[in-house]
């Protein structure tokens, strides 16, 4: 697959990670902001609906193949919250410090054994604006919420997400290791396999 893809995200952390991972997969993309595409309204009630809304918006505004990621942290003790609403959990969209503080507060009386959580990522790819057969890949990454932030890498909830397989937070992982094992890495690899199979 050779055509350039418009990446329908405004999240600098995600763009950094897609930049690193897509190069390795031979996928070439351009950020939607460089093409004047405004963010889509995320009015969906599921991750896949929101990812589809973002990808469709970018494809319709550019006429190009488009890819979008909708992701979040799903916390068992909070009935799956903040989940779909992770980016605006504390109210202001993208205020990572406020979102993390609110999550710590919400779990302040929750013992370690009940702080299980997962990052979830859904990626949608559209070949063109009218594509009726989107390619969809999803993955989750199991962990638990720490009681204090740790680490300076990554973005969003990484300082609070403990990765049991590595004994550290996802913000303490070297970026290349996170880009090998994360929900986003797993979902992108699945999408790439589906793209190859579909020769999209
Ligand atoms: O690897 C991750 N490490 C830490 N936090 C993460 C990760 N992956 C998603 N998250 C959090 C950030 C944000 O609070 C929400 C995504 O929300 P989400 O709507 O998909 O993205 P966004 O609005 O920041 O940018 P955009 O929609 O333009 O892609 O989940
Ligand atoms: Mg968003």
Coordinates of N, CA and C and ligand atoms in Angstrom, one line a residue:
X1 N 0.8 -1.2 0.0 CA 0.0 0.0 0.0 C 0.9 1.3 0.0
X2 N 0.7 2.1 -1.0 CA 1.7 3.2 -1.1 C 1.1 4.5 -0.8
X3 N -0.2 4.8 -0.9 CA -0.7 6.1 -0.8 C -0.6 6.7 0.6
X4 N -0.4 8.1 0.6 CA -0.2 8.8 1.9 C -1.6 8.8 2.6
X5 N -1.5 8.6 3.9 CA -2.7 8.5 4.7 C -2.8 9.8 5.5
X6 N -4.0 10.3 5.7 CA -4.2 11.5 6.6 C -4.5 10.9 8.0
X7 N -3.7 11.3 9.0 CA -3.9 10.8 10.4 C -4.8 11.7 11.1
X8 N -5.9 11.3 11.5 CA -7.0 12.1 12.1 C -6.8 12.2 13.6
X9 N -5.7 12.8 14.0 CA -5.5 13.0 15.5 C -4.9 14.4 15.7
X10 N -5.3 15.0 16.9 CA -4.6 16.2 17.3 C -3.8 16.0 18.5
X11 N -3.6 14.7 18.9 CA -2.9 14.4 20.2 C -1.4 14.3 19.9
X12 N -0.6 15.2 20.4 CA 0.8 15.2 20.1 C 1.5 13.8 20.6
X13 N 1.0 13.3 21.7 CA 1.6 12.0 22.2 C 1.3 10.9 21.2
X14 N 0.1 10.8 20.7 CA -0.3 9.8 19.8 C 0.5 10.0 18.5
X15 N 0.6 11.2 18.0 CA 1.3 11.5 16.7 C 2.7 11.1 16.8
X16 N 3.3 11.3 18.0 CA 4.8 10.9 18.2 C 4.9 9.4 18.0
X17 N 3.9 8.7 18.7 CA 4.0 7.2 18.6 C 3.7 6.7 17.2
X18 N 2.7 7.2 16.6 CA 2.4 6.8 15.2 C 3.5 7.1 14.3
X19 N 4.1 8.2 14.5 CA 5.3 8.6 13.7 C 6.4 7.5 13.7
X20 N 6.7 7.1 15.0 CA 7.7 6.0 15.1 C 7.2 4.7 14.6
X21 N 6.0 4.3 14.9 CA 5.6 3.0 14.6 C 5.3 2.8 13.1
X22 N 4.7 3.9 12.4 CA 4.3 3.7 11.0 C 5.5 3.7 10.1
X23 N 6.5 4.4 10.5 CA 7.7 4.3 9.7 C 8.2 2.9 9.6
X24 N 8.2 2.2 10.7 CA 8.7 0.8 10.8 C 7.8 -0.1 9.9
X25 N 6.5 0.3 9.7 CA 5.6 -0.5 8.9 C 5.5 -0.1 7.5
X26 N 6.3 1.0 7.2 CA 6.3 1.5 5.8 C 5.1 2.2 5.4
X27 N 4.4 2.7 6.4 CA 3.2 3.5 6.1 C 3.5 5.0 6.2
X28 N 3.1 5.7 5.2 CA 3.4 7.2 5.2 C 2.1 8.0 5.5
X29 N 2.3 8.9 6.4 CA 1.1 9.7 6.8 C 1.4 11.2 6.9
X30 N 0.3 12.0 6.9 CA 0.4 13.4 7.1 C -0.7 13.8 8.2
X31 N -0.3 14.7 9.1 CA -1.2 15.0 10.2 C -2.4 15.8 9.6
X32 N -3.6 15.6 10.2 CA -4.7 16.4 9.6 C -4.6 17.9 9.8
X33 N -3.9 18.3 10.8 CA -3.7 19.7 11.1 C -2.9 20.4 10.0
X34 N -2.0 19.6 9.3 CA -1.2 20.2 8.2 C -2.1 20.4 7.0
X35 N -3.3 19.8 7.0 CA -4.2 19.9 5.8 C -5.4 20.7 6.1
X36 N -5.3 21.4 7.3 CA -6.4 22.3 7.7 C -7.7 21.6 8.1
X37 N -7.6 20.3 8.5 CA -8.8 19.6 8.9 C -9.1 19.9 10.3
X38 N -10.4 20.3 10.6 CA -10.8 20.6 12.0 C -11.1 19.3 12.7
X39 N -10.9 19.2 14.0 CA -11.3 18.0 14.8 C -12.8 17.7 14.6
X40 N -13.1 16.4 14.5 CA -14.5 16.0 14.4 C -15.1 16.0 15.8
X41 N -16.4 16.2 15.9 CA -17.1 16.1 17.2 C -17.2 14.6 17.6
X42 N -16.7 14.2 18.8 CA -16.7 12.8 19.2 C -18.0 12.5 19.9
X43 N -19.1 12.3 19.1 CA -20.4 12.1 19.7 C -20.8 10.7 19.8
X44 N -19.8 9.8 19.4 CA -20.1 8.3 19.5 C -20.3 7.8 20.9
X45 N -20.9 6.7 21.0 CA -21.1 6.0 22.4 C -20.2 4.8 22.5
X46 N -19.3 4.7 21.5 CA -18.3 3.6 21.6 C -17.0 4.1 21.0
X47 N -15.9 3.5 21.3 CA -14.6 3.9 20.7 C -14.6 3.8 19.2
X48 N -15.2 2.7 18.7 CA -15.2 2.5 17.2 C -16.0 3.6 16.5
X49 N -17.1 4.0 17.1 CA -17.9 5.1 16.5 C -17.1 6.4 16.4
X50 N -16.4 6.7 17.5 CA -15.6 7.9 17.5 C -14.5 7.8 16.5
X51 N -13.8 6.7 16.5 CA -12.7 6.5 15.5 C -13.2 6.7 14.1
X52 N -14.4 6.1 13.9 CA -15.0 6.2 12.5 C -15.3 7.6 12.2
X53 N -15.9 8.4 13.2 CA -16.2 9.8 12.9 C -15.0 10.6 12.6
X54 N -13.9 10.3 13.3 CA -12.7 11.1 13.1 C -12.1 10.7 11.7
X55 N -12.1 9.5 11.4 CA -11.5 9.0 10.1 C -12.3 9.6 8.9
X56 N -13.6 9.5 9.1 CA -14.5 9.9 8.0 C -14.4 11.4 7.8
X57 N -14.3 12.2 8.9 CA -14.2 13.6 8.8 C -12.9 14.0 8.0
X58 N -11.8 13.3 8.3 CA -10.5 13.6 7.7 C -10.6 13.2 6.2
X59 N -11.2 12.1 5.9 CA -11.2 11.6 4.5 C -12.1 12.5 3.7
X60 N -13.2 12.9 4.3 CA -14.1 13.8 3.5 C -13.5 15.2 3.2
X61 N -12.7 15.7 4.2 CA -12.1 17.0 4.0 C -10.9 17.0 3.1
X62 N -10.3 15.8 2.9 CA -9.1 15.7 2.1 C -9.2 14.9 0.8
X63 N -10.2 14.0 0.8 CA -10.3 13.0 -0.3 C -9.2 11.9 -0.3
X64 N -8.5 11.9 0.9 CA -7.4 10.9 1.0 C -7.8 9.7 1.8
X65 N -7.0 8.6 1.8 CA -7.2 7.6 2.8 C -7.0 8.2 4.2
X66 N -7.7 7.7 5.2 CA -7.6 8.3 6.5 C -7.6 7.2 7.6
X67 N -6.9 7.6 8.6 CA -6.8 6.7 9.8 C -7.0 7.5 11.1
X68 N -7.7 6.9 12.0 CA -8.0 7.5 13.3 C -7.9 6.5 14.4
X69 N -7.5 7.0 15.6 CA -7.4 6.2 16.8 C -8.3 6.8 17.8
X70 N -9.2 6.0 18.4 CA -9.9 6.4 19.6 C -9.5 5.5 20.7
X71 N -9.1 6.1 21.9 CA -8.5 5.2 22.9 C -8.8 5.8 24.3
X72 N -8.5 5.1 25.3 CA -8.7 5.6 26.7 C -8.3 4.6 27.7
X73 N -8.4 5.0 28.9 CA -8.1 4.0 30.1 C -9.5 3.6 30.7
X74 N -9.6 2.3 30.8 CA -10.8 1.7 31.3 C -10.5 1.1 32.7
X75 N -11.1 1.6 33.8 CA -10.8 1.3 35.1 C -11.9 0.4 35.7
X76 N -11.6 -0.8 36.2 CA -12.6 -1.7 36.6 C -13.4 -1.2 37.8
X77 N -12.6 -0.6 38.8 CA -13.3 -0.1 40.0 C -14.2 1.1 39.8
X78 N -14.1 1.7 38.6 CA -15.0 2.8 38.2 C -16.0 2.4 37.2
X79 N -16.2 1.1 37.1 CA -17.2 0.6 36.1 C -16.8 0.9 34.7
X80 N -15.5 1.0 34.4 CA -15.0 1.2 33.1 C -14.7 2.6 32.8
X81 N -15.1 3.5 33.7 CA -14.7 5.0 33.5 C -13.2 5.1 33.7
X82 N -12.6 6.2 33.2 CA -13.2 7.2 32.3 C -13.5 6.7 30.9
X83 N -12.8 5.6 30.4 CA -13.1 5.0 29.1 C -13.1 5.9 28.0
X84 N -14.3 6.0 27.3 CA -14.5 6.8 26.1 C -14.3 8.3 26.4
X85 N -14.4 8.7 27.7 CA -14.4 10.1 28.1 C -13.0 10.4 28.7
X86 N -12.0 9.6 28.5 CA -10.7 9.8 29.1 C -10.1 11.1 28.9
X87 N -10.3 11.7 27.6 CA -9.6 12.9 27.3 C -10.2 14.1 28.0
X88 N -11.5 14.0 28.4 CA -12.2 15.1 29.1 C -12.7 14.7 30.4
X89 N -12.0 13.8 31.1 CA -12.5 13.2 32.4 C -12.7 14.3 33.4
X90 N -11.7 15.2 33.5 CA -11.8 16.3 34.5 C -12.5 17.5 33.9
X91 N -13.0 17.4 32.7 CA -13.8 18.5 32.2 C -13.2 19.2 31.0
X92 N -12.0 19.7 31.2 CA -11.2 20.3 30.1 C -10.6 19.3 29.2
X93 N -10.9 19.3 27.8 CA -10.3 18.3 26.9 C -8.8 18.4 26.9
X94 N -8.2 17.2 27.2 CA -6.7 17.1 27.0 C -5.9 17.7 28.2
X95 N -6.6 18.0 29.3 CA -5.8 18.5 30.5 C -5.3 17.2 31.2
X96 N -4.1 16.7 30.8 CA -3.6 15.5 31.4 C -3.5 15.6 32.9
X97 N -2.9 16.7 33.4 CA -2.7 16.8 34.9 C -4.0 16.7 35.6
X98 N -5.0 17.4 35.1 CA -6.3 17.4 35.8 C -7.0 16.0 35.7
X99 N -6.8 15.4 34.6 CA -7.4 14.1 34.4 C -6.8 13.1 35.3
X100 N -5.4 13.1 35.4 CA -4.7 12.2 36.3 C -5.1 12.5 37.8
X101 N -5.2 13.8 38.1 CA -5.5 14.1 39.5 C -6.9 13.6 39.9
X102 N -7.8 13.7 38.9 CA -9.2 13.2 39.2 C -9.2 11.7 39.3
X103 N -8.4 11.0 38.5 CA -8.4 9.5 38.6 C -7.8 9.1 40.0
X104 N -6.7 9.8 40.4 CA -6.2 9.5 41.8 C -7.2 9.7 42.9
X105 N -7.9 10.8 42.8 CA -9.0 11.1 43.8 C -10.1 10.0 43.7
X106 N -10.5 9.6 42.6 CA -11.6 8.7 42.4 C -11.2 7.3 43.0
X107 N -9.9 7.0 43.0 CA -9.4 5.7 43.5 C -8.7 5.8 44.9
X108 N -8.9 6.9 45.6 CA -8.1 7.1 46.8 C -8.4 6.1 47.9
X109 N -9.6 5.5 47.9 CA -9.9 4.4 48.9 C -9.9 3.0 48.3
X110 N -9.3 2.9 47.1 CA -9.3 1.6 46.4 C -8.0 0.9 46.6
X111 N -8.0 -0.3 47.2 CA -6.8 -1.0 47.5 C -6.1 -1.5 46.2
X112 N -4.8 -1.7 46.3 CA -4.0 -2.1 45.1 C -4.7 -3.2 44.3
X113 N -5.2 -4.3 45.0 CA -5.7 -5.5 44.4 C -6.9 -5.2 43.5
X114 N -7.6 -4.0 43.8 CA -8.8 -3.7 43.0 C -8.6 -2.5 42.1
X115 N -7.3 -2.2 41.7 CA -7.0 -1.1 40.9 C -6.7 -1.5 39.4
X116 N -7.2 -2.7 39.0 CA -7.0 -3.2 37.7 C -7.6 -2.2 36.6
X117 N -6.9 -2.1 35.5 CA -7.3 -1.2 34.4 C -6.7 -1.7 33.1
X118 N -7.2 -1.1 32.0 CA -6.5 -1.4 30.8 C -6.6 -0.2 29.9
X119 N -5.6 0.0 29.1 CA -5.7 1.0 28.0 C -6.3 0.2 26.8
X120 N -7.2 0.9 26.1 CA -7.9 0.3 25.0 C -7.7 1.3 23.8
X121 N -7.4 0.7 22.6 CA -7.3 1.5 21.4 C -8.0 0.9 20.2
X122 N -8.8 1.7 19.6 CA -9.5 1.3 18.3 C -9.0 2.1 17.2
X123 N -8.5 1.5 16.1 CA -8.0 2.2 15.0 C -8.9 1.9 13.8
X124 N -9.3 2.9 13.1 CA -10.1 2.8 11.9 C -9.4 3.3 10.7
X125 N -9.5 2.6 9.5 CA -8.8 3.1 8.3 C -9.9 3.1 7.2
X126 N -10.0 4.2 6.5 CA -10.9 4.4 5.3 C -10.1 4.6 4.1
X127 N -10.3 3.8 3.0 CA -9.6 3.9 1.8 C -9.9 5.3 1.1
X128 N -11.1 5.8 1.2 CA -11.5 7.0 0.6 C -12.8 7.5 1.3
X129 N -13.3 8.7 1.1 CA -14.4 9.3 1.8 C -15.7 8.5 1.9
X130 N -15.9 7.6 0.8 CA -17.2 6.9 0.7 C -17.0 5.4 1.0
X131 N -15.8 5.1 1.6 CA -15.5 3.7 1.9 C -16.6 3.1 2.8
X132 N -17.3 2.0 2.4 CA -18.3 1.4 3.2 C -17.8 0.2 3.9
X133 N -16.6 -0.1 3.7 CA -15.9 -1.3 4.4 C -14.7 -0.9 5.1
X134 N -14.9 -0.1 6.2 CA -13.7 0.4 6.9 C -12.9 -0.8 7.5
X135 N -11.6 -0.6 7.6 CA -10.7 -1.6 8.2 C -10.6 -1.2 9.7
X136 N -10.9 -2.1 10.6 CA -11.0 -1.7 12.0 C -10.1 -2.7 12.8
X137 N -9.3 -2.2 13.7 CA -8.4 -3.0 14.5 C -8.5 -2.5 16.0
X138 N -8.5 -3.4 16.9 CA -8.6 -2.9 18.3 C -7.7 -3.8 19.2
X139 N -7.2 -3.2 20.3 CA -6.4 -4.0 21.3 C -6.5 -3.3 22.6
X140 N -6.2 -4.1 23.7 CA -6.1 -3.5 25.0 C -4.8 -4.0 25.7
X141 N -4.5 -3.2 26.7 CA -3.2 -3.4 27.4 C -3.5 -3.4 28.9
X142 N -3.3 -4.6 29.5 CA -3.7 -4.8 30.9 C -2.7 -4.2 31.9
X143 N -3.2 -3.6 32.9 CA -2.3 -3.0 34.0 C -3.1 -2.7 35.2
X144 N -2.6 -1.7 36.0 CA -3.4 -1.2 37.1 C -3.0 0.2 37.4
X145 N -3.9 0.9 38.1 CA -3.6 2.4 38.3 C -2.8 2.5 39.6
X146 N -1.7 3.2 39.5 CA -0.8 3.5 40.6 C -1.4 4.5 41.6
X147 N -0.9 4.6 42.8 CA -1.5 5.5 43.8 C -0.7 6.8 43.7
X148 N 0.4 6.9 42.9 CA 1.1 8.1 42.8 C 1.8 8.1 41.4
X149 N 1.9 9.2 40.7 CA 2.5 9.2 39.3 C 4.0 8.8 39.4
X150 N 4.4 8.2 38.3 CA 5.8 7.9 38.2 C 6.3 7.9 36.7
X151 N 7.4 8.5 36.4 CA 8.0 8.5 35.1 C 7.6 9.7 34.3
X152 N 8.4 10.0 33.3 CA 8.2 11.3 32.5 C 8.0 11.0 31.0
X153 N 8.1 9.8 30.6 CA 7.9 9.5 29.2 C 6.4 9.4 28.9
X154 N 6.1 9.3 27.5 CA 4.7 9.1 27.1 C 3.8 10.3 27.3
X155 N 2.5 10.1 27.5 CA 1.6 11.2 27.6 C 0.4 10.8 28.4
X156 N -0.6 11.6 28.6 CA -1.9 11.2 29.2 C -1.8 10.5 30.5
X157 N -2.3 9.4 30.6 CA -2.4 8.6 31.9 C -1.1 7.7 32.1
X158 N -0.1 7.8 31.2 CA 1.0 7.0 31.4 C 1.7 7.0 32.8
X159 N 1.8 8.2 33.4 CA 2.5 8.2 34.8 C 1.7 7.3 35.8
X160 N 0.4 7.1 35.5 CA -0.4 6.3 36.5 C -0.6 4.9 36.1
X161 N -0.2 4.5 35.0 CA -0.5 3.1 34.5 C 0.7 2.2 34.7
X162 N 0.4 1.2 35.7 CA 1.5 0.3 36.0 C 1.4 -0.9 35.1
X163 N 2.6 -1.3 34.5 CA 2.7 -2.4 33.5 C 3.3 -3.6 34.2
X164 N 2.5 -4.6 34.6 CA 2.9 -5.7 35.4 C 4.1 -6.5 34.8
X165 N 4.1 -6.6 33.5 CA 5.1 -7.4 32.8 C 6.5 -6.7 32.9
X166 N 6.5 -5.4 33.2 CA 7.8 -4.7 33.2 C 8.1 -4.1 34.6
X167 N 7.1 -4.2 35.5 CA 7.4 -3.7 36.9 C 7.6 -2.2 37.0
X168 N 6.9 -1.5 36.1 CA 7.1 0.0 36.1 C 5.8 0.6 35.4
X169 N 5.8 2.0 35.5 CA 4.7 2.6 34.8 C 4.9 2.7 33.3
X170 N 3.9 3.0 32.5 CA 4.1 3.1 31.1 C 4.9 4.4 30.8
X171 N 4.9 5.3 31.7 CA 5.7 6.6 31.6 C 7.2 6.3 31.9
X172 N 7.5 5.2 32.5 CA 8.9 4.8 32.8 C 9.5 4.0 31.7
X173 N 8.6 3.5 30.8 CA 9.1 2.6 29.7 C 9.9 3.5 28.7
X174 N 11.0 3.0 28.1 CA 11.6 3.7 27.0 C 10.5 3.7 25.9
X175 N 10.4 4.9 25.1 CA 9.4 5.0 24.1 C 9.3 3.8 23.1
X176 N 10.5 3.3 22.8 CA 10.5 2.2 21.8 C 9.9 0.9 22.4
X177 N 10.0 0.7 23.7 CA 9.4 -0.4 24.4 C 7.9 -0.3 24.4
X178 N 7.5 0.9 24.8 CA 6.0 1.2 24.8 C 5.5 0.9 23.4
X179 N 6.2 1.4 22.4 CA 5.7 1.3 21.0 C 5.8 -0.2 20.5
X180 N 6.3 -1.1 21.3 CA 6.3 -2.5 21.0 C 5.1 -3.2 21.6
X181 N 4.7 -2.8 22.8 CA 3.8 -3.6 23.6 C 2.4 -2.9 23.9
X182 N 2.3 -1.6 23.6 CA 1.1 -0.9 24.1 C -0.2 -1.3 23.3
X183 N -1.3 -0.9 23.8 CA -2.6 -1.1 23.1 C -2.5 -0.5 21.7
X184 N -1.9 0.6 21.5 CA -1.8 1.3 20.2 C -0.9 0.5 19.3
X185 N 0.2 0.0 19.8 CA 1.2 -0.8 19.0 C 0.5 -2.1 18.5
X186 N -0.2 -2.7 19.5 CA -0.9 -4.0 19.1 C -2.0 -3.7 18.1
X187 N -2.8 -2.7 18.3 CA -3.8 -2.4 17.3 C -3.3 -2.0 15.9
X188 N -2.2 -1.2 15.9 CA -1.6 -0.8 14.6 C -1.0 -2.0 13.9
X189 N -0.4 -2.9 14.6 CA 0.1 -4.1 13.9 C -1.0 -4.9 13.3
X190 N -2.1 -5.1 14.1 CA -3.3 -5.8 13.6 C -3.8 -5.1 12.3
X191 N -3.9 -3.7 12.4 CA -4.4 -3.0 11.2 C -3.5 -3.2 10.0
X192 N -2.2 -3.2 10.2 CA -1.3 -3.3 9.1 C -1.5 -4.7 8.5
X193 N -1.7 -5.7 9.3 CA -1.9 -7.1 8.7 C -3.2 -7.1 7.9
X194 N -4.2 -6.5 8.4 CA -5.5 -6.4 7.7 C -5.3 -5.6 6.4
X195 N -4.6 -4.6 6.4 CA -4.3 -3.8 5.2 C -3.6 -4.6 4.1
X196 N -2.6 -5.3 4.6 CA -1.8 -6.2 3.7 C -2.7 -7.2 3.1
X197 N -3.6 -7.8 3.9 CA -4.5 -8.9 3.4 C -5.5 -8.3 2.4
X198 N -5.9 -7.1 2.7 CA -7.0 -6.5 1.8 C -6.3 -5.8 0.6
X199 N -4.9 -5.7 0.7 CA -4.2 -4.9 -0.3 C -4.9 -3.6 -0.5
X200 N -5.2 -3.0 0.7 CA -6.0 -1.7 0.6 C -5.1 -0.5 0.2
Ligands
LIG1 O1 -1.0 5.5 25.3 C1 -1.6 6.2 26.1 N1 -1.0 6.6 27.3 C2 -1.6 7.4 28.1 N2 -2.9 7.9 28.0 C3 -3.5 7.5 26.8 C4 -2.9 6.6 25.9 N3 -3.8 6.4 24.9 C5 -4.9 7.1 25.2 N4 -4.7 7.7 26.3 C6 -5.7 8.7 27.0 C7 -5.3 10.1 26.6 C8 -6.6 10.8 26.4 O2 -7.0 11.3 27.6 C9 -7.5 9.7 25.9 C10 -7.5 9.6 24.4 O3 -8.6 10.3 24.0 P1 -8.9 10.4 22.4 O4 -10.2 11.1 22.2 O5 -8.7 9.1 21.8 O6 -7.7 11.3 21.9 P2 -7.5 12.8 21.9 O7 -8.8 13.6 22.1 O8 -6.4 13.2 22.9 O9 -6.9 13.1 20.5 P3 -7.6 12.7 19.1 O10 -9.1 12.3 19.4 O11 -7.5 13.9 18.2 O12 -6.8 11.5 18.5 O13 -7.0 8.5 26.4
LIG2 MG1 -10.4 12.9 21.0

